[in-house]
Tab-separated table of C-alpha atoms and ligand atoms in Angstrom:
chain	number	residue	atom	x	y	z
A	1	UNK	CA	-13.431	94.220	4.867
A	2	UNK	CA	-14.048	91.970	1.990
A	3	UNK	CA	-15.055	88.799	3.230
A	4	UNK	CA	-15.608	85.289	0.734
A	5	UNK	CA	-18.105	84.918	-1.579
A	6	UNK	CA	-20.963	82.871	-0.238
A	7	UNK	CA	-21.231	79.654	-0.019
A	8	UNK	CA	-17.364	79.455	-0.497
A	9	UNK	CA	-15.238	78.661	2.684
A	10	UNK	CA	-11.828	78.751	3.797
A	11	UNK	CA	-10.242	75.470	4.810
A	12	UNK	CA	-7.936	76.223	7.936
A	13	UNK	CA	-5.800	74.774	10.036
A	14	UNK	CA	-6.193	72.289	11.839
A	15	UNK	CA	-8.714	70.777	10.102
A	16	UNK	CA	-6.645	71.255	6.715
A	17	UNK	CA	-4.548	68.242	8.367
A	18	UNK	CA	-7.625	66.129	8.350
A	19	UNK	CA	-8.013	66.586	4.693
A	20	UNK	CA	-4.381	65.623	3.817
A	21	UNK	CA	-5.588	62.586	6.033
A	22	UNK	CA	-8.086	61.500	4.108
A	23	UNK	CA	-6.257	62.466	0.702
A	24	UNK	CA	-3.418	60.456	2.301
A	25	UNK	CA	-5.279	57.077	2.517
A	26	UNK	CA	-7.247	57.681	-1.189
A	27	UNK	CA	-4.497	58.686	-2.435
A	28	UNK	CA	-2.908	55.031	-0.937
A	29	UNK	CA	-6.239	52.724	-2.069
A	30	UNK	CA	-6.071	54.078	-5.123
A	31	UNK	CA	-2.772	53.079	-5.877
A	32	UNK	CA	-3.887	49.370	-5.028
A	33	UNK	CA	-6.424	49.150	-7.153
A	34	UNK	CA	-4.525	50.758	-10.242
A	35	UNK	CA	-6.071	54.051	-10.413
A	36	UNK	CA	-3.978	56.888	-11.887
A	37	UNK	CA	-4.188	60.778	-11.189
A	38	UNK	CA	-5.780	62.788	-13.621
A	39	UNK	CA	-5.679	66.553	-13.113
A	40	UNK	CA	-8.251	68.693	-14.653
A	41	UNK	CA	-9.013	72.511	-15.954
A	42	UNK	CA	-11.850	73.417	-13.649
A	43	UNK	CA	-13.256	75.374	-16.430
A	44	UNK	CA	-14.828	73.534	-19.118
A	45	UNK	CA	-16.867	74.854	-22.610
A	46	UNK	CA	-20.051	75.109	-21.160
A	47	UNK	CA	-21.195	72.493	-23.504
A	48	UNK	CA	-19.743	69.764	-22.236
A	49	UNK	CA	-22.170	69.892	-18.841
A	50	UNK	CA	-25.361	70.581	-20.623
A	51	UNK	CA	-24.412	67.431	-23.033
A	52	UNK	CA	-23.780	65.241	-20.073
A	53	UNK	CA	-24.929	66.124	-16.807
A	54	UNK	CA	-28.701	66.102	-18.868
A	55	UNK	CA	-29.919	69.981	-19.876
A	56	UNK	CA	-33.116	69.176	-17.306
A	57	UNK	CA	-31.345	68.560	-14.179
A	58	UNK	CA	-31.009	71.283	-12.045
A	59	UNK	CA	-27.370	71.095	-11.656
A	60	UNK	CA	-27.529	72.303	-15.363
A	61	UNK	CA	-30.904	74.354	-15.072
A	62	UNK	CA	-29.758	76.298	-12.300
A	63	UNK	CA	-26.386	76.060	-10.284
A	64	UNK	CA	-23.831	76.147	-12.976
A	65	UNK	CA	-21.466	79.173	-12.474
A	66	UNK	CA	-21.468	80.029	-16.414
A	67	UNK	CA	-20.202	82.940	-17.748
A	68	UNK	CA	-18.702	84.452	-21.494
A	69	UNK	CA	-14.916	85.048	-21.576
A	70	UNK	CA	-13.475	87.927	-23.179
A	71	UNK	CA	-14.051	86.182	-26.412
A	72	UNK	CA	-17.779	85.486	-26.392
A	73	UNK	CA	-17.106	81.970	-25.651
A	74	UNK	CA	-19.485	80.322	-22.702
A	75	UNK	CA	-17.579	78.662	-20.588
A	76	UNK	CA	-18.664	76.815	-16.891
A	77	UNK	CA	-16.788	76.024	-13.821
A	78	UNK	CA	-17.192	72.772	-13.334
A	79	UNK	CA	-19.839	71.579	-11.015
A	80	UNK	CA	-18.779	68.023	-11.145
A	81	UNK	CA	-15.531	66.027	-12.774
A	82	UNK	CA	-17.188	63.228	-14.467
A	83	UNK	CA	-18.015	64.976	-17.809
A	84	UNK	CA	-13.993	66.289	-17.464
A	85	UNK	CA	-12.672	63.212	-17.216
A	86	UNK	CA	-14.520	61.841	-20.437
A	87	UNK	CA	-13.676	64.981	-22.063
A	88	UNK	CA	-9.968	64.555	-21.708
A	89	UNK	CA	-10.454	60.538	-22.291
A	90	UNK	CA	-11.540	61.076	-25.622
A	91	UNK	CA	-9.072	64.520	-26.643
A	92	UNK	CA	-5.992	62.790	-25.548
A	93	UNK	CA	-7.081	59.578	-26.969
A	94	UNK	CA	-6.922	57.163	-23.772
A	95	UNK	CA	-8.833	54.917	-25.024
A	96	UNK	CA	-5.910	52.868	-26.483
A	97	UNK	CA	-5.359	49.167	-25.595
A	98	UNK	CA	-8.028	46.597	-24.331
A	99	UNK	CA	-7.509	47.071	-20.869
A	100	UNK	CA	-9.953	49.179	-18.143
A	101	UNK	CA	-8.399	52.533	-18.100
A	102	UNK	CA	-8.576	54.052	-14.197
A	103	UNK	CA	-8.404	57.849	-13.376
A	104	UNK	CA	-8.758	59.740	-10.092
A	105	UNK	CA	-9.112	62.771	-9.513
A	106	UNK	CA	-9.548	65.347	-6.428
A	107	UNK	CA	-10.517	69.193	-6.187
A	108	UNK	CA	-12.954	71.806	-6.155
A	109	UNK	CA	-16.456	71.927	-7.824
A	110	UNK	CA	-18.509	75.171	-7.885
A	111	UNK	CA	-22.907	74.861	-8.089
A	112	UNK	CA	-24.956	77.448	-7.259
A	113	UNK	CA	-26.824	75.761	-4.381
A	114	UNK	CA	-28.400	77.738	-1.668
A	115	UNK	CA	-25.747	77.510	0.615
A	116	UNK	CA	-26.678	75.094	4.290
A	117	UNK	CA	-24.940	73.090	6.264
A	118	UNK	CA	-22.816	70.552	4.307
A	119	UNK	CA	-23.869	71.957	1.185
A	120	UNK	CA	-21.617	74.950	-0.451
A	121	UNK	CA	-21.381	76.399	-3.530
A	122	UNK	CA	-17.473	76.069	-3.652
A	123	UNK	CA	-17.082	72.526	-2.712
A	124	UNK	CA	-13.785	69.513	-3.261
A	125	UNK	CA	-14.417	65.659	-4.221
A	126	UNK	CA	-12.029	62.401	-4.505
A	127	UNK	CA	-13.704	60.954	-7.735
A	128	UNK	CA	-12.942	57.470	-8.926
A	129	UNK	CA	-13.206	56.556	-12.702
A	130	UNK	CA	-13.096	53.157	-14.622
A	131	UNK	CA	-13.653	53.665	-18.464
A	132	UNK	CA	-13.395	51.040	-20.807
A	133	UNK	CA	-15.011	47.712	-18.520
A	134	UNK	CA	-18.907	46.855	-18.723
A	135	UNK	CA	-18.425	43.854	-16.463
A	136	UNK	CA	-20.708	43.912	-13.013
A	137	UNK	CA	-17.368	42.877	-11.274
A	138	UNK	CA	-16.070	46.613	-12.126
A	139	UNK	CA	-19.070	47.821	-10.312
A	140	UNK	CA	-18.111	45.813	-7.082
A	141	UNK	CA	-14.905	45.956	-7.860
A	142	UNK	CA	-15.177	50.604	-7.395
A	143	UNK	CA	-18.026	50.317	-4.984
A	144	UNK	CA	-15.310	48.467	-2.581
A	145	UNK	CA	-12.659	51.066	-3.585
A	146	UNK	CA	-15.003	53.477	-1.880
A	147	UNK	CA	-15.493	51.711	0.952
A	148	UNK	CA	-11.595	50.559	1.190
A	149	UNK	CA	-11.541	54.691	1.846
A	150	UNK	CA	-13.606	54.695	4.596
A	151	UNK	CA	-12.808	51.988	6.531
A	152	UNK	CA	-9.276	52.810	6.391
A	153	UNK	CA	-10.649	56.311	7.700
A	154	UNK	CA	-12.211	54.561	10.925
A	155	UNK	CA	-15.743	55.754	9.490
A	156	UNK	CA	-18.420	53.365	10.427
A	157	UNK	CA	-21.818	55.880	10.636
A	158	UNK	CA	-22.847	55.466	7.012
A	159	UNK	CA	-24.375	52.817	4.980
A	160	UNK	CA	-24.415	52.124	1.288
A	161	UNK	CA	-27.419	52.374	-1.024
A	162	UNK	CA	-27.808	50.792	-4.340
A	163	UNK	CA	-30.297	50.815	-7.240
A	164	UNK	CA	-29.858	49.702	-10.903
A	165	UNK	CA	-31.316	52.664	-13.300
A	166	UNK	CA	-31.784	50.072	-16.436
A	167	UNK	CA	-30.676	50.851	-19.900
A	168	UNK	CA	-31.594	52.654	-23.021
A	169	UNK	CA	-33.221	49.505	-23.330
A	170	UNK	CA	-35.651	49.385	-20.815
A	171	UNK	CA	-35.628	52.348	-19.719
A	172	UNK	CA	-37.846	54.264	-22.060
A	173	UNK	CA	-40.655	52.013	-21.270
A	174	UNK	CA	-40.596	52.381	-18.056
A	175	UNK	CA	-40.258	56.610	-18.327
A	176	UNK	CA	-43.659	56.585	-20.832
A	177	UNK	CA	-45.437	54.453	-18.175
A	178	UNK	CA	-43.952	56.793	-15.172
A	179	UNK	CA	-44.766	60.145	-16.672
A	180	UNK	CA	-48.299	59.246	-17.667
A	181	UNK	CA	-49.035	57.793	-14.355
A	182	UNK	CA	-47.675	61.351	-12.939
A	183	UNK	CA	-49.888	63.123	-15.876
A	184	UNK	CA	-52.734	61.898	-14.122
A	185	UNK	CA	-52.120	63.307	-10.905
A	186	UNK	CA	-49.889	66.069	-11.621
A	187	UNK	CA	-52.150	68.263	-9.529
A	188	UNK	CA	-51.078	66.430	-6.491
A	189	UNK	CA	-47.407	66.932	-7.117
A	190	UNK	CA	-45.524	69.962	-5.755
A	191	UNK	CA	-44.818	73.061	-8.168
A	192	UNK	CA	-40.769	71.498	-9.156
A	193	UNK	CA	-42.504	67.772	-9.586
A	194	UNK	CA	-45.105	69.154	-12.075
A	195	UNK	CA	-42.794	70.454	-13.964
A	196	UNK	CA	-39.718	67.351	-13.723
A	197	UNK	CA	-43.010	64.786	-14.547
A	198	UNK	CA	-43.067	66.208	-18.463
A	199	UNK	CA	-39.741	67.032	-18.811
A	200	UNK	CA	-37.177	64.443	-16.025
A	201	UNK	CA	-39.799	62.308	-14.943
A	202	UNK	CA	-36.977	59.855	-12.494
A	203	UNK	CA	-35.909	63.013	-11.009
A	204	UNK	CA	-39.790	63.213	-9.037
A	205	UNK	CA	-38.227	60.205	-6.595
A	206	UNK	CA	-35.440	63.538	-5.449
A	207	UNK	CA	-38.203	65.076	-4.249
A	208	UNK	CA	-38.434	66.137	-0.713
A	209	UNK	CA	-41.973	67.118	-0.495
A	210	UNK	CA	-43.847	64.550	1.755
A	211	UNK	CA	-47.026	65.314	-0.310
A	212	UNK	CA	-44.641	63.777	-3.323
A	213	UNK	CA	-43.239	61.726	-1.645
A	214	UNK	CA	-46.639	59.327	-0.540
A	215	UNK	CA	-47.573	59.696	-3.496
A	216	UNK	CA	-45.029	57.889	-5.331
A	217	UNK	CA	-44.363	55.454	-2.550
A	218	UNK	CA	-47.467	53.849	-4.765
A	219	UNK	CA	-45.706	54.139	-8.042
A	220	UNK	CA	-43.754	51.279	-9.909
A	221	UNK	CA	-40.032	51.416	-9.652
A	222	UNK	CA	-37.653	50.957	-12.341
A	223	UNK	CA	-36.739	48.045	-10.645
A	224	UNK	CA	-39.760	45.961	-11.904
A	225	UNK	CA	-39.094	46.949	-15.518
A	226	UNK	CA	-35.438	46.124	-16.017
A	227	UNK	CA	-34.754	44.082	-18.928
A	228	UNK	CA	-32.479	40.780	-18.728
A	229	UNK	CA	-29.083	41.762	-19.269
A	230	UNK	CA	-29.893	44.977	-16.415
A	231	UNK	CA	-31.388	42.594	-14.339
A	232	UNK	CA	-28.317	39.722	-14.655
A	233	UNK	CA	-25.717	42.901	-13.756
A	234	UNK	CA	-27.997	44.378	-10.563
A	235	UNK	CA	-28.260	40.681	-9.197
A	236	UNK	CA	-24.226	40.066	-10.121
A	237	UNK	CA	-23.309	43.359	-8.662
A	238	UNK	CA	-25.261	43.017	-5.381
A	239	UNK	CA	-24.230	38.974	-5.027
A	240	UNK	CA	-20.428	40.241	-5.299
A	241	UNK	CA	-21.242	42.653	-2.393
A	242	UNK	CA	-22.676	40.321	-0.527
A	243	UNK	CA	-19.809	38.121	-0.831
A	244	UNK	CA	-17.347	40.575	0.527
A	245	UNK	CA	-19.574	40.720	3.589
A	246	UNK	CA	-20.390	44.390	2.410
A	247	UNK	CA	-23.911	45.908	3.875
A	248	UNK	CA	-25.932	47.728	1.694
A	249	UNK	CA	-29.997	48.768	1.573
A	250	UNK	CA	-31.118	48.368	-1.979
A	251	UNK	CA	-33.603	51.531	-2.818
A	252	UNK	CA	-35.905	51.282	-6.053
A	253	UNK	CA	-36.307	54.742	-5.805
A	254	UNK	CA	-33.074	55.695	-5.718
A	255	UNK	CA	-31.849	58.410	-8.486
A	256	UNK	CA	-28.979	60.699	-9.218
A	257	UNK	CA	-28.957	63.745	-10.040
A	258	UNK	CA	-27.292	63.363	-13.115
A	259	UNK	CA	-29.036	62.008	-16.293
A	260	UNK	CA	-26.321	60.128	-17.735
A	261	UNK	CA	-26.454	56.848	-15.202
A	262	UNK	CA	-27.246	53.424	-16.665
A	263	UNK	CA	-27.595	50.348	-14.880
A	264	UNK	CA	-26.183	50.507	-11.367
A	265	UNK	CA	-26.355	53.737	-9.385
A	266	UNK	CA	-25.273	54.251	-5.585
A	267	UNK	CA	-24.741	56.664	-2.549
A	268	UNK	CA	-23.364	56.523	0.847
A	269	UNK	CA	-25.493	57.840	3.092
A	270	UNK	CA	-25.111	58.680	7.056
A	271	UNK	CA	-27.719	59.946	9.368
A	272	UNK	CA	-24.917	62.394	10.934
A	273	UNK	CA	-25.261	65.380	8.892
A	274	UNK	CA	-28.607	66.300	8.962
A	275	UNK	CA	-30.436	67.318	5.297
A	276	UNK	CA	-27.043	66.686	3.315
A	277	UNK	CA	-26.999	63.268	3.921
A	278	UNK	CA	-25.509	62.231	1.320
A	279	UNK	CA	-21.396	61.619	1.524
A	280	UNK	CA	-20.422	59.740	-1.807
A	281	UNK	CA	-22.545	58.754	-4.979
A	282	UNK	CA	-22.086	57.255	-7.760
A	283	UNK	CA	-22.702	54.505	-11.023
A	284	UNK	CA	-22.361	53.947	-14.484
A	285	UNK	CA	-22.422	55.546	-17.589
A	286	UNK	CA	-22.737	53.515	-20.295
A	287	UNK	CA	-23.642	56.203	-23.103
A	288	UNK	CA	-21.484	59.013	-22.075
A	289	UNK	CA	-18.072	58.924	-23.894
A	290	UNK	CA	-19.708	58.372	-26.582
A	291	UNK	CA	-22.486	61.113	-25.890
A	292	UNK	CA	-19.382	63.127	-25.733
A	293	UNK	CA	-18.133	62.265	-29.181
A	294	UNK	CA	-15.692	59.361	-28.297
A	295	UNK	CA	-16.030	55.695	-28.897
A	296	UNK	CA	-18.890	53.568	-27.453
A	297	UNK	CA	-17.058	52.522	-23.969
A	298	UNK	CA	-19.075	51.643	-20.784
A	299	UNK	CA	-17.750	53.210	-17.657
A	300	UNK	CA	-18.587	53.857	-13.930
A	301	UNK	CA	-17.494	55.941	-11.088
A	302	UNK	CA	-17.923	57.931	-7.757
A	303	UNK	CA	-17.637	61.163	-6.225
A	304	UNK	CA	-16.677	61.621	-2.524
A	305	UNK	CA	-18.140	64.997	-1.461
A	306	UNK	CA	-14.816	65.860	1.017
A	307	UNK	CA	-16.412	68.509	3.045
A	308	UNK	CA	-19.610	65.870	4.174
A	309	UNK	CA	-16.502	63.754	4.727
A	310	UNK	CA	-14.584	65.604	7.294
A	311	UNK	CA	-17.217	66.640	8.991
A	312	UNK	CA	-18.275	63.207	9.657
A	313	UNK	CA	-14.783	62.399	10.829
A	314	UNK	CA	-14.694	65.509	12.681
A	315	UNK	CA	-17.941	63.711	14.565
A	316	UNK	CA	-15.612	60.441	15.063
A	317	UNK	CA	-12.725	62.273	16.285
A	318	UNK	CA	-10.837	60.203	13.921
A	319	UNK	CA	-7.021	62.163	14.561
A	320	UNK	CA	-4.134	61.291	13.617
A	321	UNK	CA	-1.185	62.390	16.287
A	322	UNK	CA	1.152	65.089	15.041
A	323	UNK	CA	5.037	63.896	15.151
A	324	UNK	CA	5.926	65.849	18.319
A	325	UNK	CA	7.677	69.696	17.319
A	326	UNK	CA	11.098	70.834	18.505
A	327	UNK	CA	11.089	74.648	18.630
A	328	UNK	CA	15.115	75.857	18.346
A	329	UNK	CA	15.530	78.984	20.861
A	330	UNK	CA	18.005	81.372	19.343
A	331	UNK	CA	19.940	84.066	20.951
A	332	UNK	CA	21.985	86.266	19.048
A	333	UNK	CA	23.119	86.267	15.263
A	334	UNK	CA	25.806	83.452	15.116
A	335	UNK	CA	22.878	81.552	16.771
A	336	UNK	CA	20.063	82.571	14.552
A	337	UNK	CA	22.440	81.365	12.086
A	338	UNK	CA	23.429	78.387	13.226
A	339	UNK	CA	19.820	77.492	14.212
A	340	UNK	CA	18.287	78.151	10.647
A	341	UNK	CA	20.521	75.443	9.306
A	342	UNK	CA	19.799	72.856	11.931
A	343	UNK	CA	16.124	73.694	11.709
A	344	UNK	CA	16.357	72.363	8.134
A	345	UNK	CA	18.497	69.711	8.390
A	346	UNK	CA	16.027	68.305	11.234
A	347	UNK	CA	12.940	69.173	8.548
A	348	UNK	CA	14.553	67.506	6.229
A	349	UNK	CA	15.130	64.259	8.560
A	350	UNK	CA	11.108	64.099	8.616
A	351	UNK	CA	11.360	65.976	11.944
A	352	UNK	CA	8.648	68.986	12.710
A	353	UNK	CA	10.891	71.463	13.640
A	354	UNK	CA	10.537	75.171	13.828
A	355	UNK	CA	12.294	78.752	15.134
A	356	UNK	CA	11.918	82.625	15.455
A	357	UNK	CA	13.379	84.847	13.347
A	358	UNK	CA	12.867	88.006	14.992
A	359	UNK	CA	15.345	87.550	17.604
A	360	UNK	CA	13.303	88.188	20.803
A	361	UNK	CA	13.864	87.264	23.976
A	362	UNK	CA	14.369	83.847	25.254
A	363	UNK	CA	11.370	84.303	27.207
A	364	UNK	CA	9.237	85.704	24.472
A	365	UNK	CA	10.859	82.416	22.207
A	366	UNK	CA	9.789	79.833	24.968
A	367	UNK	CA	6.328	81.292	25.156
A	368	UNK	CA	6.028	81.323	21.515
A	369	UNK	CA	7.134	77.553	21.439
A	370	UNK	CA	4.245	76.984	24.343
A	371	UNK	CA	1.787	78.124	22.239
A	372	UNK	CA	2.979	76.290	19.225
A	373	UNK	CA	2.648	73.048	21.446
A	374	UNK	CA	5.873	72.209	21.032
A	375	UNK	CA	7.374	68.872	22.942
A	376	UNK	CA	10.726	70.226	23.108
A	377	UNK	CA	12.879	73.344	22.878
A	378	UNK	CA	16.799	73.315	21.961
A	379	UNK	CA	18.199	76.605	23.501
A	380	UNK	CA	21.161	77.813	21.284
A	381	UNK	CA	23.287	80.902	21.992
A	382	UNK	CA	27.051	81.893	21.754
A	383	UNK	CA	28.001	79.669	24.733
A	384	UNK	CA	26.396	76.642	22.986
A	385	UNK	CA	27.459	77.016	19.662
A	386	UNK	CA	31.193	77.314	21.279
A	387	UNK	CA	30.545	74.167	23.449
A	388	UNK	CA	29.619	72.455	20.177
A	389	UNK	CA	25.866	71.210	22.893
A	390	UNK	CA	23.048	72.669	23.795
A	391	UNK	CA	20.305	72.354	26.071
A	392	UNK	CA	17.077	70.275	24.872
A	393	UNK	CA	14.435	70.833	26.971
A	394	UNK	CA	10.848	68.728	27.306
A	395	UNK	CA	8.281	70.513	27.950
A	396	UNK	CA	5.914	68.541	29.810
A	397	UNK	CA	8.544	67.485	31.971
A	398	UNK	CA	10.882	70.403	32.666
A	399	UNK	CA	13.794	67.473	32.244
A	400	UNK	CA	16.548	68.917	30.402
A	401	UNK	CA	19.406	66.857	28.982
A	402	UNK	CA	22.330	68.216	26.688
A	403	UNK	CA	22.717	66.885	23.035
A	404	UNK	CA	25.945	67.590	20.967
A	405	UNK	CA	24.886	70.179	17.902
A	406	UNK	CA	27.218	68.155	15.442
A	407	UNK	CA	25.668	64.640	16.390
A	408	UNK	CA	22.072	64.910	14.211
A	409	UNK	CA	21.277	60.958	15.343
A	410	UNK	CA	21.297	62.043	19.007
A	411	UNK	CA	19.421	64.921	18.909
A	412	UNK	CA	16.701	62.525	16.731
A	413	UNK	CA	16.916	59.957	19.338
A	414	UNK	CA	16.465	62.523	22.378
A	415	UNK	CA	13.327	63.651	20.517
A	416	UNK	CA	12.210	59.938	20.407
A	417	UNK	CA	13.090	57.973	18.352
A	418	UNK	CA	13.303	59.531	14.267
A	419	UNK	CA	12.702	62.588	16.232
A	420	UNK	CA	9.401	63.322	13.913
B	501	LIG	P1	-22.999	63.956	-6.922
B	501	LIG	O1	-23.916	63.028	-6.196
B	501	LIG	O2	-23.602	65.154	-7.554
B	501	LIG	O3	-22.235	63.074	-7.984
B	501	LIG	O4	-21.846	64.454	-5.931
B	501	LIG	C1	-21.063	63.535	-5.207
B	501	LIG	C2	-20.894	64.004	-3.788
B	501	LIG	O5	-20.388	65.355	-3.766
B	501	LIG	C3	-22.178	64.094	-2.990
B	501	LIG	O6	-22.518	62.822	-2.462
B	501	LIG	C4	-21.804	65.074	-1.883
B	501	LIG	O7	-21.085	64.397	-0.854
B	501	LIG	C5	-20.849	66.007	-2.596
B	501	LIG	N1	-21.552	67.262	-2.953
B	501	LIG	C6	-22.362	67.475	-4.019
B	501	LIG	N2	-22.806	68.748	-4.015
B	501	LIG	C7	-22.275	69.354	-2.937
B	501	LIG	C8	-22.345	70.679	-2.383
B	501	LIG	N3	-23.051	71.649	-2.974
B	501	LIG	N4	-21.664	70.938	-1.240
B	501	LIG	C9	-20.918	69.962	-0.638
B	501	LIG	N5	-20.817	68.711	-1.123
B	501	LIG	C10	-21.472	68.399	-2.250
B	501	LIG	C11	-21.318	63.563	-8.877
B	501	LIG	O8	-20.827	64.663	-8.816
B	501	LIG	C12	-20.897	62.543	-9.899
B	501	LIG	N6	-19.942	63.173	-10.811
B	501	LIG	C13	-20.294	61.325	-9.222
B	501	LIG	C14	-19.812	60.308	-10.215
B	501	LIG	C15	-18.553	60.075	-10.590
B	501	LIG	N7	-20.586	59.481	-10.887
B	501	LIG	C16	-19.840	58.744	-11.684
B	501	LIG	N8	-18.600	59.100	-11.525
């Protein structure tokens, strides 16, 4: 047998119908907001990660899928969208006009992670991206998009953390002061953090180790060394939130694992999924399009991780109700006939509607519909189809009532109502 590769799963029924759910309802807040699908190779030059996602992360260090095609050319699957989007933002030239340009986007990302609970190596995210706007209102303004998503989902378990990064301006300072603080007692620091204090030094705060961990509880945040115009946009961001009566735990140790944040960086967390705790992040990027070659435009965005999602819906039994299924019973050809074109005229009336083609017995058909779950079953054979009405049977009831083949509205209204 050859089974998946690990740390790639497939997505099955039912629970595929809980991610058209919750691609429904993006799909719906995005449109009120003004963001625009963007679809996107999921193989990139490998390049284009190493350039943004920051060549010491360990996204780029050591989960990228990377491999040369048939010409010699190194090319990556993509383990994230961001650096796509910006990619095709400046080679299609969408930078034109003044106003914020807004792109979503939702699919697969591969990392080589070891595979866990909520953590694969073939994995899908809804990402939301604003290019173009440096005002702290955009911030607010995609950090309630995000949570527009969830609440519309029913999901209450999870709360919102914030940080501000600083700039190119600030910044550096505050990285000299951090790394030779962790020079000092880089003996104390697990094997990974020794080796992130030279060459990431933010990326230490990631660090699970509780060894790391009390030790930098005593070290200076960023938060302390942001300069003015940071400081102005973390205080404007976090006033807008509060505004909208929107919770949220600011963290000064907060960091991505992506280098190219500036400014405001964020992540929905929930205590419901164990280790992976992490369901959405997110921020700006200030530098990256034109990192990337394009013009110098601010930008920010998130990433919904869809798996962590569901699952946490799963937890919520969030459902939505299937439209109740009419199974059509067919005996005979003229039937089967007859009952494969009303089975898509119903389907296309909106109606879940479904048959047998392998003419078996009505008994075998009605046990098949049982299984199915289906509400009702229309029984059609050579005596119906010359009456012109058939027998529509519920179910759960056992009530039977005849509806006239020719008359689509009645059959819809003895399925209740549309009849989907
Ligand atoms: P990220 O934090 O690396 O950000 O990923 C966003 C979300 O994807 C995570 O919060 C998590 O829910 C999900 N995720 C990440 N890795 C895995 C995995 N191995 N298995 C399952 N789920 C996973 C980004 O990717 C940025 N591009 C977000 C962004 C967009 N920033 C600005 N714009």
């Amino acid at each position: 047998m050859i089974k998946a590769v690990r740390g790639m799963k497939d997505i099955l029924p039912p629970e595929t119908a809980r991610w058209q759910q919750l691609e429904t309802v993006a799909r719906t807040v995005f449109a009120c907001y003004g963001y625009q699908e963007i679809r996107l190779p999921l193989l990139e030059r490998t390049e284009l990660f190493s350039r943004s996602i920051g060549a010491s992360t360990d996204i780029v260090e050591k989960e990228m899928y990377t491999f040369l095609d048939r010409h010699g050319e190194s090319v990556t699957l993509r383990p994230e969208a961001t650096a796509s989007v910006v990619r095709a933002f400046i080679e299609n030239r969408l930078d034109q006009g003044a106003e914020v340009k807004k792109f979503f986007t939702i699919g697969p990302m591969f990392r080589y992670e070891r595979p866990q609970k909520g953590r694969y190596r073939q994995f899908h995210q809804i990402n939301a991206e604003a290019l173009g706007g440096e005002a702290p209102e955009l911030d607010a303004e995609i950090i309630l998009l995000l949570l527009d998503i969830f609440a519309r989902l029913g999901l209450t378990a999870i709360e919102l953390v914030i940080n501000s990064l600083g700039c190119p301006r600030c910044r550096p300072a505050y990285l000299l002061e951090l790394t030779a603080l962790l020079a000092r007692q880089v003996r104390d620091l697990c094997e990974d953090c020794q080796r992130r204090s030279a060459s990431n030094p933010l990326r230490v705060f990631d660090c699970k180790s509780k060894v790391c961990q009390e030790m930098l509880a005593q070290v200076p945040t960023i938060a302390d060394h942001l300069c003015d115009q940071c400081s102005w946009h973390d205080q404007r961001v976090r006033e807008l939130l509060n505004r909208y009566g929107v919770p949220f735990r600011h963290n000064p140790r907060l960091v991505r694992g992506l280098d190219y944040y500036t400014r405001t960086a964020f992540e929905v967390v929930t205590t419901h999924l164990g280790a992976q705790d992490a369901v959405a992040g997110g921020g700006r990027y200030n530098g990256l399009v034109k990192e990337l070659g394009g013009p110098d435009i601010p930008a920010v965005g998130f990433a919904i991780g869809e798996e962590r999602l569901v699952a946490l819906l799963s937890q919520q039994e969030v459902t939505t109700p299937a439209p109740p299924l009419v199974f059509v019973a067919v005996l005979g050809t003229a039937a089967l006939d007859r009952g494969f074109d009303l089975v898509q005229t119903l389907r296309r009336q909106g109606c879940r509607a479904e048959m047998d083609f392998g003419q078996r017995s009505l008994k075998a058909q009605l046990t098949m519909a049982n299984r199915r779950g289906a509400a009702y079953v229309l029984i059609l054979g050579d005596q119906e189809l010359a009456a012109g009405e058939a027998p529509l049977k519920n179910m759960a009831s056992g009530a039977q009532q005849v509806v006239s083949l020719t008359d689509l509205t009645a059959i819809q209204a003895a399925l209740g109502g549309k009849g989907a």
